[in-house]
């Protein structure tokens, strides 16, 4: 990794596992976090923000293990402006070959009011906490949260204090996605001009997407001198999300003529990682999302198709292969054998052992019997369904649903710890009737927070992918499933989420995955 601000190299700081995971419902399991971190490291991400170690035992363990497994990336954890947070952060990241402590405090008038600190008191706190972090670690990042709504004089003052106290990276967050490209650039320029020592450190840009300008704001900051972009895969993140890694990286690659900055990212790994993050986070990628959306390389209108057939560059500014999207000619269906399945999976970057392949093959055949063609997305959902390692306590055995103008009812049999249980229920629609049956068979207090149906393939035999989010006392889990029958997919997704909830309940003692952390606590 280089921190030489004079090189036209932009560091990519990925915060999918911290800011991205803060999206309500996007919690990932421990194993999923390790897998995503390994993929980010392999893809060339310079710095991985692996989590918020003080938030829970689960976060702490994930950050520690990611740090231990890291190869090339710097591993960073987040901490508020207090010694306890910073010490806990260090305990987790210190195992990395290249650790970094990231500490932050809200500096805008609105954020200063929460801990009720005067400007001077906050300045002292910044000095103390950054000094403390720097005494533990050579690589310290400091962020004035809500920087874009902080008074310029005060921002310059606190940035100078953080630099003097030893911060090596100063991140300028647009926490609420409020800035616009010209202002984003002017802010970085102003800091570089006014703050003594600013040319000795790296400025980072961290933009949220509330007005849809995150990527543009990040790139404008780079043109003004920022040399680290903070981003997430698929733009995952609080509210409208963050700058999307794939967008900034591809923008810098495709428009290198006007933005001559290099990143170390292997772009051919983008598509695989985007799909994986969509699967594990339970946040599907919108079809028209730049770079990674399903439609990003599809041409529907006659004029476009004609143009592309004559010269692909007429309507494509990058090649699908640049992001690892490889079209092949293998069409999977009920006559396909193991070799075709294996080859297709390998094309998607999925490597399975012989037993896993055999197991998947049985379920692939079952699906192929019901569908004319099995598409890539179908394979992803099959693979994902096979992944949950812990044996399920709840299982759908059979389901009959009556629907139509005379009302809706469900007759369901489920296995609960191997024991058969049955319920006959009605509801406001077939899915509601089924969910009532699940509650009848397995009573629970979890609230349904999100129910999303997505047709992942085309035609009336499309597989429907259903995502369900449940919240039990702040413990949030998502479940997904796919089936050609939307109601069956819905019930399986609900049961999937309940099974995950039961696993998490079992880990409560370790404080697993509960997010009771508050940014307000800076004492
Ligand atoms: O958006 C933000 O301000 C943050 C900080 C914690 C860096 O995520
Ligand atoms: Zn953020």
Short mmCIF file of C-alpha atoms and ligand atoms in Angstrom, two decimals:
data_model
loop_
_atom_site.label_atom_id
_atom_site.label_comp_id
_atom_site.label_asym_id
_atom_site.label_seq_id
_atom_site.Cartn_x
_atom_site.Cartn_y
_atom_site.Cartn_z
CA UNK A 1 0.00 0.00 0.00
CA UNK A 2 1.25 3.49 -0.71
CA UNK A 3 0.36 6.62 1.19
CA UNK A 4 2.33 8.94 -1.06
CA UNK A 5 -0.11 11.71 -1.89
CA UNK A 6 2.02 12.78 -4.83
CA UNK A 7 1.35 9.55 -6.71
CA UNK A 8 -1.76 9.43 -8.79
CA UNK A 9 -2.89 6.42 -6.86
CA UNK A 10 -6.17 6.33 -4.98
CA UNK A 11 -6.52 4.00 -2.02
CA UNK A 12 -9.72 2.01 -1.86
CA UNK A 13 -11.11 1.65 1.64
CA UNK A 14 -13.98 -0.81 1.75
CA UNK A 15 -16.46 -0.52 4.60
CA UNK A 16 -19.03 -3.11 3.48
CA UNK A 17 -18.45 -5.02 6.70
CA UNK A 18 -18.90 -1.97 8.93
CA UNK A 19 -20.94 0.86 7.39
CA UNK A 20 -22.56 -1.57 4.91
CA UNK A 21 -23.47 -4.00 7.63
CA UNK A 22 -25.13 -1.14 9.49
CA UNK A 23 -27.98 -1.14 6.93
CA UNK A 24 -30.96 -2.37 8.91
CA UNK A 25 -31.30 -6.08 8.20
CA UNK A 26 -27.98 -6.49 6.41
CA UNK A 27 -26.33 -8.36 9.27
CA UNK A 28 -24.01 -11.12 8.07
CA UNK A 29 -22.93 -14.25 9.86
CA UNK A 30 -19.38 -14.62 11.17
CA UNK A 31 -18.44 -17.01 8.36
CA UNK A 32 -19.94 -14.71 5.73
CA UNK A 33 -17.90 -11.77 7.04
CA UNK A 34 -14.67 -13.80 6.86
CA UNK A 35 -15.48 -14.89 3.34
CA UNK A 36 -16.26 -11.35 2.13
CA UNK A 37 -13.10 -9.99 3.78
CA UNK A 38 -10.95 -12.64 2.08
CA UNK A 39 -12.51 -11.77 -1.27
CA UNK A 40 -11.92 -8.03 -0.72
CA UNK A 41 -8.29 -8.71 0.20
CA UNK A 42 -7.83 -10.86 -2.90
CA UNK A 43 -9.47 -8.24 -5.11
CA UNK A 44 -6.87 -5.63 -4.08
CA UNK A 45 -8.79 -3.47 -1.60
CA UNK A 46 -6.17 -1.38 0.22
CA UNK A 47 -7.98 -1.04 3.53
CA UNK A 48 -10.83 -3.18 4.86
CA UNK A 49 -12.94 -1.72 7.64
CA UNK A 50 -13.91 -5.02 9.19
CA UNK A 51 -16.32 -3.88 11.89
CA UNK A 52 -16.94 -2.01 15.11
CA UNK A 53 -15.21 -4.17 17.73
CA UNK A 54 -16.92 -2.68 20.80
CA UNK A 55 -20.40 -3.17 19.30
CA UNK A 56 -20.66 -6.84 20.27
CA UNK A 57 -18.64 -9.97 20.90
CA UNK A 58 -19.68 -11.04 17.41
CA UNK A 59 -18.16 -7.91 15.84
CA UNK A 60 -15.01 -8.20 17.96
CA UNK A 61 -14.47 -11.84 16.98
CA UNK A 62 -15.08 -11.13 13.31
CA UNK A 63 -12.61 -8.21 13.24
CA UNK A 64 -9.95 -10.25 15.12
CA UNK A 65 -10.25 -13.20 12.79
CA UNK A 66 -10.30 -11.06 9.67
CA UNK A 67 -7.16 -9.37 11.00
CA UNK A 68 -5.47 -12.74 11.58
CA UNK A 69 -6.38 -13.98 8.09
CA UNK A 70 -5.45 -10.78 6.24
CA UNK A 71 -2.83 -11.01 3.51
CA UNK A 72 -2.31 -7.69 1.72
CA UNK A 73 -5.02 -5.37 2.99
CA UNK A 74 -4.72 -3.06 5.96
CA UNK A 75 -7.35 -4.12 8.51
CA UNK A 76 -9.18 -1.36 10.28
CA UNK A 77 -11.78 -1.26 13.03
CA UNK A 78 -14.00 1.63 14.07
CA UNK A 79 -14.12 3.18 17.54
CA UNK A 80 -15.82 6.17 19.12
CA UNK A 81 -13.84 8.90 20.84
CA UNK A 82 -13.11 7.14 24.13
CA UNK A 83 -10.25 5.01 25.42
CA UNK A 84 -12.39 1.93 26.05
CA UNK A 85 -13.57 1.79 22.43
CA UNK A 86 -10.09 2.44 21.09
CA UNK A 87 -8.49 -0.21 23.34
CA UNK A 88 -11.09 -2.79 22.29
CA UNK A 89 -10.52 -1.87 18.66
CA UNK A 90 -6.77 -2.34 19.04
CA UNK A 91 -7.26 -5.74 20.74
CA UNK A 92 -9.06 -6.86 17.58
CA UNK A 93 -7.02 -5.27 14.78
CA UNK A 94 -3.56 -5.80 16.30
CA UNK A 95 -3.44 -9.32 14.83
CA UNK A 96 -3.29 -7.94 11.29
CA UNK A 97 -0.06 -7.65 9.35
CA UNK A 98 -1.06 -4.03 8.82
CA UNK A 99 -3.51 -2.81 11.47
CA UNK A 100 -5.29 0.55 11.53
CA UNK A 101 -7.34 2.21 14.26
CA UNK A 102 -10.17 4.41 13.03
CA UNK A 103 -11.71 6.77 15.57
CA UNK A 104 -14.35 9.43 15.06
CA UNK A 105 -16.50 12.08 16.70
CA UNK A 106 -19.36 14.21 15.36
CA UNK A 107 -18.04 17.77 14.95
CA UNK A 108 -20.99 19.67 13.44
CA UNK A 109 -23.15 21.85 15.72
CA UNK A 110 -25.89 19.19 15.71
CA UNK A 111 -23.48 16.47 16.72
CA UNK A 112 -21.60 18.55 19.28
CA UNK A 113 -24.90 19.14 21.02
CA UNK A 114 -25.48 15.45 21.71
CA UNK A 115 -22.60 14.88 24.17
CA UNK A 116 -23.08 18.56 25.06
CA UNK A 117 -19.44 19.47 24.56
CA UNK A 118 -18.17 22.97 23.87
CA UNK A 119 -15.85 23.45 20.91
CA UNK A 120 -12.86 23.57 23.27
CA UNK A 121 -13.92 20.47 25.20
CA UNK A 122 -14.36 18.55 21.98
CA UNK A 123 -10.99 19.74 20.70
CA UNK A 124 -9.36 18.40 23.90
CA UNK A 125 -11.14 15.09 23.52
CA UNK A 126 -9.89 14.76 19.93
CA UNK A 127 -6.34 15.47 21.03
CA UNK A 128 -6.53 12.89 23.87
CA UNK A 129 -8.17 10.11 21.88
CA UNK A 130 -6.07 10.42 18.73
CA UNK A 131 -2.92 10.54 20.87
CA UNK A 132 -4.09 7.42 22.71
CA UNK A 133 -4.78 5.62 19.43
CA UNK A 134 -1.41 6.64 18.01
CA UNK A 135 0.37 5.33 21.11
CA UNK A 136 -1.13 1.92 20.29
CA UNK A 137 -0.82 1.89 16.51
CA UNK A 138 1.26 3.65 13.85
CA UNK A 139 -1.64 3.80 11.45
CA UNK A 140 -4.50 5.97 12.75
CA UNK A 141 -7.47 7.33 10.87
CA UNK A 142 -9.57 10.10 12.34
CA UNK A 143 -13.01 11.23 11.13
CA UNK A 144 -14.95 14.37 12.04
CA UNK A 145 -18.43 12.91 11.56
CA UNK A 146 -20.80 15.23 9.67
CA UNK A 147 -17.77 17.16 8.40
CA UNK A 148 -19.74 18.63 5.52
CA UNK A 149 -22.03 20.45 8.01
CA UNK A 150 -19.21 21.53 10.34
CA UNK A 151 -18.13 25.20 10.44
CA UNK A 152 -15.03 25.53 8.24
CA UNK A 153 -12.89 27.28 10.86
CA UNK A 154 -13.69 24.63 13.44
CA UNK A 155 -13.12 21.82 10.94
CA UNK A 156 -9.66 23.22 10.11
CA UNK A 157 -8.91 23.55 13.82
CA UNK A 158 -9.84 19.95 14.72
CA UNK A 159 -8.20 18.44 11.64
CA UNK A 160 -4.98 20.21 12.63
CA UNK A 161 -5.27 18.87 16.18
CA UNK A 162 -5.80 15.31 14.91
CA UNK A 163 -2.80 15.57 12.58
CA UNK A 164 -0.59 16.92 15.38
CA UNK A 165 -1.79 14.11 17.65
CA UNK A 166 -0.60 11.57 15.09
CA UNK A 167 -3.46 10.77 12.70
CA UNK A 168 -2.06 9.48 9.41
CA UNK A 169 -5.36 9.59 7.50
CA UNK A 170 -8.06 12.22 7.89
CA UNK A 171 -11.42 11.10 6.59
CA UNK A 172 -13.98 13.75 5.66
CA UNK A 173 -17.43 12.15 5.95
CA UNK A 174 -20.52 13.48 4.27
CA UNK A 175 -22.48 11.56 6.86
CA UNK A 176 -25.95 12.57 5.71
CA UNK A 177 -25.31 12.71 1.97
CA UNK A 178 -25.81 16.47 1.93
CA UNK A 179 -22.93 17.78 -0.14
CA UNK A 180 -22.65 18.22 -3.91
CA UNK A 181 -19.62 17.65 -6.17
CA UNK A 182 -18.29 21.20 -6.32
CA UNK A 183 -18.67 21.69 -2.58
CA UNK A 184 -17.08 18.29 -1.88
CA UNK A 185 -14.02 19.31 -3.92
CA UNK A 186 -13.86 22.79 -2.38
CA UNK A 187 -13.85 21.34 1.13
CA UNK A 188 -10.84 19.11 0.46
CA UNK A 189 -9.05 21.95 -1.32
CA UNK A 190 -9.75 24.28 1.61
CA UNK A 191 -8.35 21.78 4.12
CA UNK A 192 -5.23 21.18 2.03
CA UNK A 193 -4.63 24.91 1.77
CA UNK A 194 -5.41 25.98 5.31
CA UNK A 195 -4.38 23.16 7.64
CA UNK A 196 -0.68 22.99 8.60
CA UNK A 197 0.64 19.48 8.01
CA UNK A 198 -2.19 18.58 5.63
CA UNK A 199 0.26 17.62 2.90
CA UNK A 200 1.84 15.02 5.22
CA UNK A 201 -1.28 12.88 5.58
CA UNK A 202 -3.86 11.22 3.34
CA UNK A 203 -7.29 12.78 3.00
CA UNK A 204 -10.15 10.34 2.59
CA UNK A 205 -13.67 10.93 1.31
CA UNK A 206 -16.65 9.06 2.79
CA UNK A 207 -19.92 9.89 1.06
CA UNK A 208 -23.46 8.76 1.74
CA UNK A 209 -25.97 8.65 -1.06
CA UNK A 210 -29.05 10.43 0.31
CA UNK A 211 -29.26 12.71 -2.73
CA UNK A 212 -27.83 10.14 -5.15
CA UNK A 213 -24.54 12.05 -5.46
CA UNK A 214 -22.20 9.87 -3.38
CA UNK A 215 -20.05 8.58 -6.24
CA UNK A 216 -19.84 12.01 -7.93
CA UNK A 217 -18.94 13.62 -4.59
CA UNK A 218 -16.20 11.06 -3.94
CA UNK A 219 -14.65 11.55 -7.36
CA UNK A 220 -14.81 15.33 -7.03
CA UNK A 221 -12.96 15.02 -3.70
CA UNK A 222 -10.26 12.96 -5.41
CA UNK A 223 -9.82 15.58 -8.12
CA UNK A 224 -9.27 18.12 -5.32
CA UNK A 225 -6.58 16.01 -3.65
CA UNK A 226 -8.24 13.27 -1.56
CA UNK A 227 -6.35 10.02 -2.03
CA UNK A 228 -8.60 7.50 -0.27
CA UNK A 229 -12.16 6.66 -1.25
CA UNK A 230 -14.39 4.96 1.28
CA UNK A 231 -17.00 2.77 -0.31
CA UNK A 232 -19.00 -0.44 -0.11
CA UNK A 233 -19.86 -3.23 -2.50
CA UNK A 234 -23.21 -2.50 -4.19
CA UNK A 235 -23.26 0.82 -2.30
CA UNK A 236 -24.62 -1.00 0.75
CA UNK A 237 -25.01 1.22 3.81
CA UNK A 238 -27.20 3.22 6.14
CA UNK A 239 -30.33 4.76 4.55
CA UNK A 240 -29.58 5.30 0.83
CA UNK A 241 -26.16 3.70 1.22
CA UNK A 242 -22.60 4.73 0.46
CA UNK A 243 -20.43 5.34 -2.56
CA UNK A 244 -20.37 2.04 -4.46
CA UNK A 245 -16.91 0.52 -4.85
CA UNK A 246 -17.69 -0.77 -8.33
CA UNK A 247 -18.82 2.66 -9.49
CA UNK A 248 -15.76 4.64 -8.41
CA UNK A 249 -13.32 1.97 -9.51
CA UNK A 250 -14.88 1.58 -12.96
CA UNK A 251 -15.32 5.34 -13.38
CA UNK A 252 -11.61 5.82 -12.70
CA UNK A 253 -10.77 3.03 -15.12
CA UNK A 254 -13.11 4.00 -17.97
CA UNK A 255 -12.53 7.78 -17.69
CA UNK A 256 -8.83 7.65 -16.93
CA UNK A 257 -8.39 10.25 -19.65
CA UNK A 258 -10.01 12.93 -17.47
CA UNK A 259 -9.42 11.34 -14.03
CA UNK A 260 -5.88 9.95 -14.24
CA UNK A 261 -5.84 8.06 -10.95
CA UNK A 262 -5.09 4.38 -10.52
CA UNK A 263 -6.48 1.89 -8.03
CA UNK A 264 -5.08 -1.54 -7.23
CA UNK A 265 -8.44 -3.26 -7.74
CA UNK A 266 -8.75 -6.34 -9.92
CA UNK A 267 -12.02 -5.31 -11.56
CA UNK A 268 -12.69 -8.79 -12.94
CA UNK A 269 -13.64 -9.84 -9.41
CA UNK A 270 -16.37 -7.20 -9.08
CA UNK A 271 -19.38 -9.11 -10.37
CA UNK A 272 -18.78 -12.20 -8.29
CA UNK A 273 -18.36 -10.18 -5.12
CA UNK A 274 -21.38 -8.02 -5.88
CA UNK A 275 -23.55 -11.11 -6.20
CA UNK A 276 -22.12 -12.65 -3.09
CA UNK A 277 -22.73 -9.52 -1.02
CA UNK A 278 -26.29 -9.30 -2.38
CA UNK A 279 -26.87 -12.88 -1.30
CA UNK A 280 -25.39 -12.75 2.18
CA UNK A 281 -26.77 -9.32 3.04
CA UNK A 282 -30.22 -10.11 1.70
CA UNK A 283 -30.18 -6.82 -0.25
CA UNK A 284 -30.75 -7.60 -3.93
CA UNK A 285 -29.09 -5.32 -6.46
CA UNK A 286 -31.54 -3.11 -8.33
CA UNK A 287 -31.78 -4.12 -12.01
CA UNK A 288 -30.62 -0.77 -13.37
CA UNK A 289 -27.78 -0.25 -10.89
CA UNK A 290 -24.63 1.06 -12.58
CA UNK A 291 -22.02 -1.61 -13.36
CA UNK A 292 -23.52 -4.55 -11.44
CA UNK A 293 -27.26 -4.31 -12.15
CA UNK A 294 -28.77 -7.13 -14.15
CA UNK A 295 -29.60 -4.73 -16.99
CA UNK A 296 -26.26 -2.92 -17.01
CA UNK A 297 -25.14 -4.81 -20.12
CA UNK A 298 -28.49 -5.76 -21.67
CA UNK A 299 -29.81 -4.17 -24.82
CA UNK A 300 -33.51 -4.36 -25.44
CA UNK A 301 -34.45 -1.81 -28.09
CA UNK A 302 -34.03 -2.71 -31.76
CA UNK A 303 -31.78 0.28 -32.48
CA UNK A 304 -29.48 -0.59 -29.59
CA UNK A 305 -29.37 -4.29 -30.48
CA UNK A 306 -28.61 -3.49 -34.08
CA UNK A 307 -25.84 -1.08 -33.08
CA UNK A 308 -24.28 -3.50 -30.61
CA UNK A 309 -24.29 -6.33 -33.14
CA UNK A 310 -22.43 -4.12 -35.63
CA UNK A 311 -20.04 -2.58 -33.13
CA UNK A 312 -20.38 -3.27 -29.42
CA UNK A 313 -18.87 0.12 -28.56
CA UNK A 314 -21.90 1.94 -29.95
CA UNK A 315 -23.76 1.35 -26.69
CA UNK A 316 -21.19 -0.12 -24.31
CA UNK A 317 -18.49 1.94 -22.59
CA UNK A 318 -16.89 -1.06 -20.90
CA UNK A 319 -16.74 -4.76 -21.57
CA UNK A 320 -18.74 -7.19 -19.41
CA UNK A 321 -15.51 -9.16 -19.01
CA UNK A 322 -13.89 -6.11 -17.34
CA UNK A 323 -16.05 -6.75 -14.30
CA UNK A 324 -15.87 -10.54 -14.60
CA UNK A 325 -19.19 -10.99 -16.32
CA UNK A 326 -18.51 -13.79 -18.76
CA UNK A 327 -21.17 -14.95 -21.13
CA UNK A 328 -20.82 -18.57 -22.09
CA UNK A 329 -22.84 -20.76 -24.36
CA UNK A 330 -23.78 -23.48 -21.89
CA UNK A 331 -27.52 -23.59 -21.34
CA UNK A 332 -28.43 -25.67 -18.32
CA UNK A 333 -31.61 -27.74 -18.38
CA UNK A 334 -32.91 -31.12 -17.34
CA UNK A 335 -30.59 -32.95 -19.75
CA UNK A 336 -27.44 -31.34 -18.40
CA UNK A 337 -24.99 -33.50 -16.53
CA UNK A 338 -22.61 -32.94 -13.65
CA UNK A 339 -19.79 -31.75 -15.94
CA UNK A 340 -21.94 -28.94 -17.39
CA UNK A 341 -23.09 -27.96 -13.91
CA UNK A 342 -19.54 -27.93 -12.58
CA UNK A 343 -18.29 -25.89 -15.52
CA UNK A 344 -21.08 -23.34 -15.13
CA UNK A 345 -20.40 -23.07 -11.39
CA UNK A 346 -16.70 -22.59 -12.03
CA UNK A 347 -17.58 -19.78 -14.45
CA UNK A 348 -19.43 -18.14 -11.58
CA UNK A 349 -16.42 -18.58 -9.34
CA UNK A 350 -18.06 -21.26 -7.21
CA UNK A 351 -15.85 -24.18 -6.36
CA UNK A 352 -17.47 -27.16 -4.69
CA UNK A 353 -16.10 -30.40 -3.32
CA UNK A 354 -17.41 -33.66 -4.81
CA UNK A 355 -19.99 -34.21 -2.05
CA UNK A 356 -21.28 -30.65 -2.25
CA UNK A 357 -21.51 -30.96 -6.03
CA UNK A 358 -23.43 -34.24 -5.75
CA UNK A 359 -25.84 -32.66 -3.30
CA UNK A 360 -26.32 -29.59 -5.47
CA UNK A 361 -26.78 -31.77 -8.55
CA UNK A 362 -29.77 -33.53 -6.96
CA UNK A 363 -31.42 -30.20 -6.19
CA UNK A 364 -30.47 -28.82 -9.62
CA UNK A 365 -32.19 -31.79 -11.30
CA UNK A 366 -35.24 -31.28 -9.16
CA UNK A 367 -35.40 -27.64 -10.27
CA UNK A 368 -34.62 -28.46 -13.91
CA UNK A 369 -37.58 -30.86 -13.93
CA UNK A 370 -39.82 -27.93 -13.05
CA UNK A 371 -38.18 -25.28 -15.28
CA UNK A 372 -37.19 -25.21 -18.95
CA UNK A 373 -33.89 -23.51 -18.34
CA UNK A 374 -31.83 -23.03 -15.20
CA UNK A 375 -30.16 -19.63 -15.17
CA UNK A 376 -27.13 -18.31 -13.28
CA UNK A 377 -29.32 -16.70 -10.65
CA UNK A 378 -31.08 -20.01 -10.08
CA UNK A 379 -27.70 -21.57 -9.38
CA UNK A 380 -26.79 -18.84 -6.91
CA UNK A 381 -29.98 -19.42 -5.00
CA UNK A 382 -29.43 -23.19 -5.01
CA UNK A 383 -25.88 -22.72 -3.72
CA UNK A 384 -26.98 -20.26 -1.08
CA UNK A 385 -29.76 -22.54 0.14
CA UNK A 386 -27.19 -25.30 0.62
CA UNK A 387 -24.86 -23.10 2.63
CA UNK A 388 -26.36 -22.74 6.07
CA UNK A 389 -24.15 -25.12 8.01
CA UNK A 390 -26.22 -25.45 11.20
CA UNK A 391 -28.97 -28.07 10.86
CA UNK A 392 -32.37 -26.43 10.60
CA UNK A 393 -34.72 -26.89 13.53
CA UNK A 394 -37.74 -25.91 11.46
CA UNK A 395 -38.63 -27.39 8.12
CA UNK A 396 -41.57 -27.14 5.76
CA UNK A 397 -43.02 -30.58 5.10
CA UNK A 398 -46.13 -29.85 3.06
CA UNK A 399 -48.34 -26.94 2.16
CA UNK A 400 -51.76 -26.60 0.58
CA UNK A 401 -53.05 -23.13 -0.10
CA UNK A 402 -56.51 -22.07 -1.17
CA UNK A 403 -56.76 -18.67 -2.75
CA UNK A 404 -59.25 -16.78 -4.84
CA UNK A 405 -62.19 -14.46 -4.45
CA UNK A 406 -63.76 -16.47 -1.60
CA UNK A 407 -60.88 -16.04 0.84
CA UNK A 408 -57.47 -17.55 1.48
CA UNK A 409 -56.38 -20.35 3.77
CA UNK A 410 -53.36 -22.54 4.38
CA UNK A 411 -53.01 -26.14 5.50
CA UNK A 412 -49.40 -26.60 6.58
CA UNK A 413 -47.29 -29.37 8.04
CA UNK A 414 -43.91 -28.47 9.49
CA UNK A 415 -41.18 -30.40 11.27
CA UNK A 416 -40.18 -28.74 14.55
CA UNK A 417 -37.04 -30.45 15.88
CA UNK A 418 -38.08 -33.47 13.85
CA UNK A 419 -41.63 -33.58 15.22
CA UNK A 420 -44.51 -33.16 12.77
CA UNK A 421 -46.93 -30.30 13.53
CA UNK A 422 -49.90 -29.10 11.58
CA UNK A 423 -51.94 -25.90 11.33
CA UNK A 424 -54.92 -24.73 9.31
CA UNK A 425 -55.20 -20.97 9.17
CA UNK A 426 -56.75 -18.13 7.22
CA UNK A 427 -55.28 -14.73 6.41
CA UNK A 428 -55.44 -11.57 4.45
CA UNK A 429 -54.07 -13.15 1.26
CA UNK A 430 -52.30 -16.49 0.71
CA UNK A 431 -48.92 -15.38 2.09
CA UNK A 432 -50.50 -13.97 5.23
CA UNK A 433 -52.46 -17.22 5.71
CA UNK A 434 -49.21 -19.19 5.42
CA UNK A 435 -47.26 -16.92 7.78
CA UNK A 436 -50.10 -17.31 10.29
CA UNK A 437 -49.74 -21.07 9.99
CA UNK A 438 -45.99 -20.82 10.71
CA UNK A 439 -46.77 -18.70 13.80
CA UNK A 440 -49.42 -21.21 14.89
CA UNK A 441 -47.00 -24.10 14.65
CA UNK A 442 -44.01 -22.22 16.06
CA UNK A 443 -45.17 -19.28 18.20
CA UNK A 444 -42.62 -16.42 18.39
CA UNK A 445 -42.47 -12.71 19.01
CA UNK A 446 -40.35 -11.73 16.01
CA UNK A 447 -41.84 -8.95 13.92
CA UNK A 448 -41.88 -9.13 10.14
CA UNK A 449 -40.03 -5.98 9.01
CA UNK A 450 -39.56 -6.64 5.34
CA UNK A 451 -41.09 -8.92 2.75
CA UNK A 452 -39.72 -8.65 -0.76
CA UNK A 453 -40.43 -10.75 -3.84
CA UNK A 454 -38.06 -10.71 -6.75
CA UNK A 455 -38.51 -12.72 -9.98
CA UNK A 456 -34.93 -13.67 -10.66
CA UNK A 457 -35.52 -15.10 -14.10
CA UNK A 458 -37.94 -14.35 -16.87
CA UNK A 459 -41.16 -16.04 -17.97
CA UNK A 460 -44.07 -17.56 -16.09
CA UNK A 461 -41.82 -20.39 -14.88
CA UNK A 462 -39.48 -17.87 -13.27
CA UNK A 463 -37.98 -18.64 -9.90
CA UNK A 464 -39.19 -16.15 -7.35
CA UNK A 465 -36.64 -15.13 -4.77
CA UNK A 466 -38.20 -13.95 -1.54
CA UNK A 467 -36.39 -12.02 1.19
CA UNK A 468 -37.84 -11.77 4.67
CA UNK A 469 -36.50 -9.70 7.53
CA UNK A 470 -37.45 -10.44 11.14
CA UNK A 471 -36.72 -8.40 14.24
CA UNK A 472 -36.82 -9.96 17.67
CA UNK A 473 -35.92 -7.45 20.40
CA UNK A 474 -33.39 -5.73 18.15
CA UNK A 475 -31.90 -8.99 16.90
CA UNK A 476 -32.36 -8.74 13.15
CA UNK A 477 -32.17 -11.68 10.76
CA UNK A 478 -32.93 -12.12 7.10
CA UNK A 479 -34.05 -15.24 5.29
CA UNK A 480 -34.20 -15.93 1.59
CA UNK A 481 -35.51 -18.69 -0.57
CA UNK A 482 -36.35 -19.32 -4.18
CA UNK A 483 -38.98 -21.47 -5.79
CA UNK A 484 -41.09 -21.45 -8.92
CA UNK A 485 -44.06 -21.10 -6.53
CA UNK A 486 -43.98 -17.64 -4.94
CA UNK A 487 -46.01 -18.70 -1.89
CA UNK A 488 -43.73 -21.67 -1.23
CA UNK A 489 -40.67 -19.40 -1.65
CA UNK A 490 -42.23 -16.97 0.85
CA UNK A 491 -42.83 -19.64 3.47
CA UNK A 492 -39.36 -21.10 3.03
CA UNK A 493 -37.80 -17.63 3.35
CA UNK A 494 -39.78 -17.04 6.55
CA UNK A 495 -38.70 -20.40 7.96
CA UNK A 496 -35.10 -19.72 6.86
CA UNK A 497 -35.15 -16.45 8.82
CA UNK A 498 -36.60 -18.21 11.88
CA UNK A 499 -33.89 -20.87 11.72
CA UNK A 500 -31.24 -18.15 11.63
CA UNK A 501 -32.94 -16.44 14.55
CA UNK A 502 -32.77 -19.65 16.56
CA UNK A 503 -29.05 -19.92 15.84
CA UNK A 504 -28.54 -16.31 16.97
CA UNK A 505 -30.64 -16.79 20.08
CA UNK A 506 -28.23 -19.58 20.99
CA UNK A 507 -25.35 -17.11 20.76
CA UNK A 508 -26.88 -14.41 22.92
CA UNK A 509 -24.45 -15.12 25.72
CA UNK A 510 -21.67 -13.94 23.42
CA UNK A 511 -23.59 -10.78 22.57
CA UNK A 512 -23.73 -11.98 19.00
CA UNK A 513 -24.98 -9.58 16.39
CA UNK A 514 -27.01 -7.33 18.63
CA UNK A 515 -26.41 -3.70 17.84
CA UNK A 516 -26.93 -1.67 20.94
CA UNK A 517 -24.09 0.67 20.17
CA UNK A 518 -24.77 4.37 19.92
CA UNK A 519 -22.67 7.04 18.31
CA UNK A 520 -23.78 9.40 21.04
CA UNK A 521 -21.70 7.81 23.75
CA UNK A 522 -18.43 9.67 23.64
CA UNK A 523 -17.75 9.78 27.36
O1 LIG B 1 -20.88 8.35 7.80
C1 LIG B 1 -20.08 8.55 8.72
O2 LIG B 1 -19.86 9.68 9.19
C2 LIG B 1 -19.37 7.41 9.26
C3 LIG B 1 -18.31 7.70 10.25
C4 LIG B 1 -18.39 6.79 11.41
C5 LIG B 1 -16.98 7.67 9.58
O3 LIG B 1 -19.63 6.30 8.85
ZN1 LIG B 2 -20.82 6.36 6.98
#
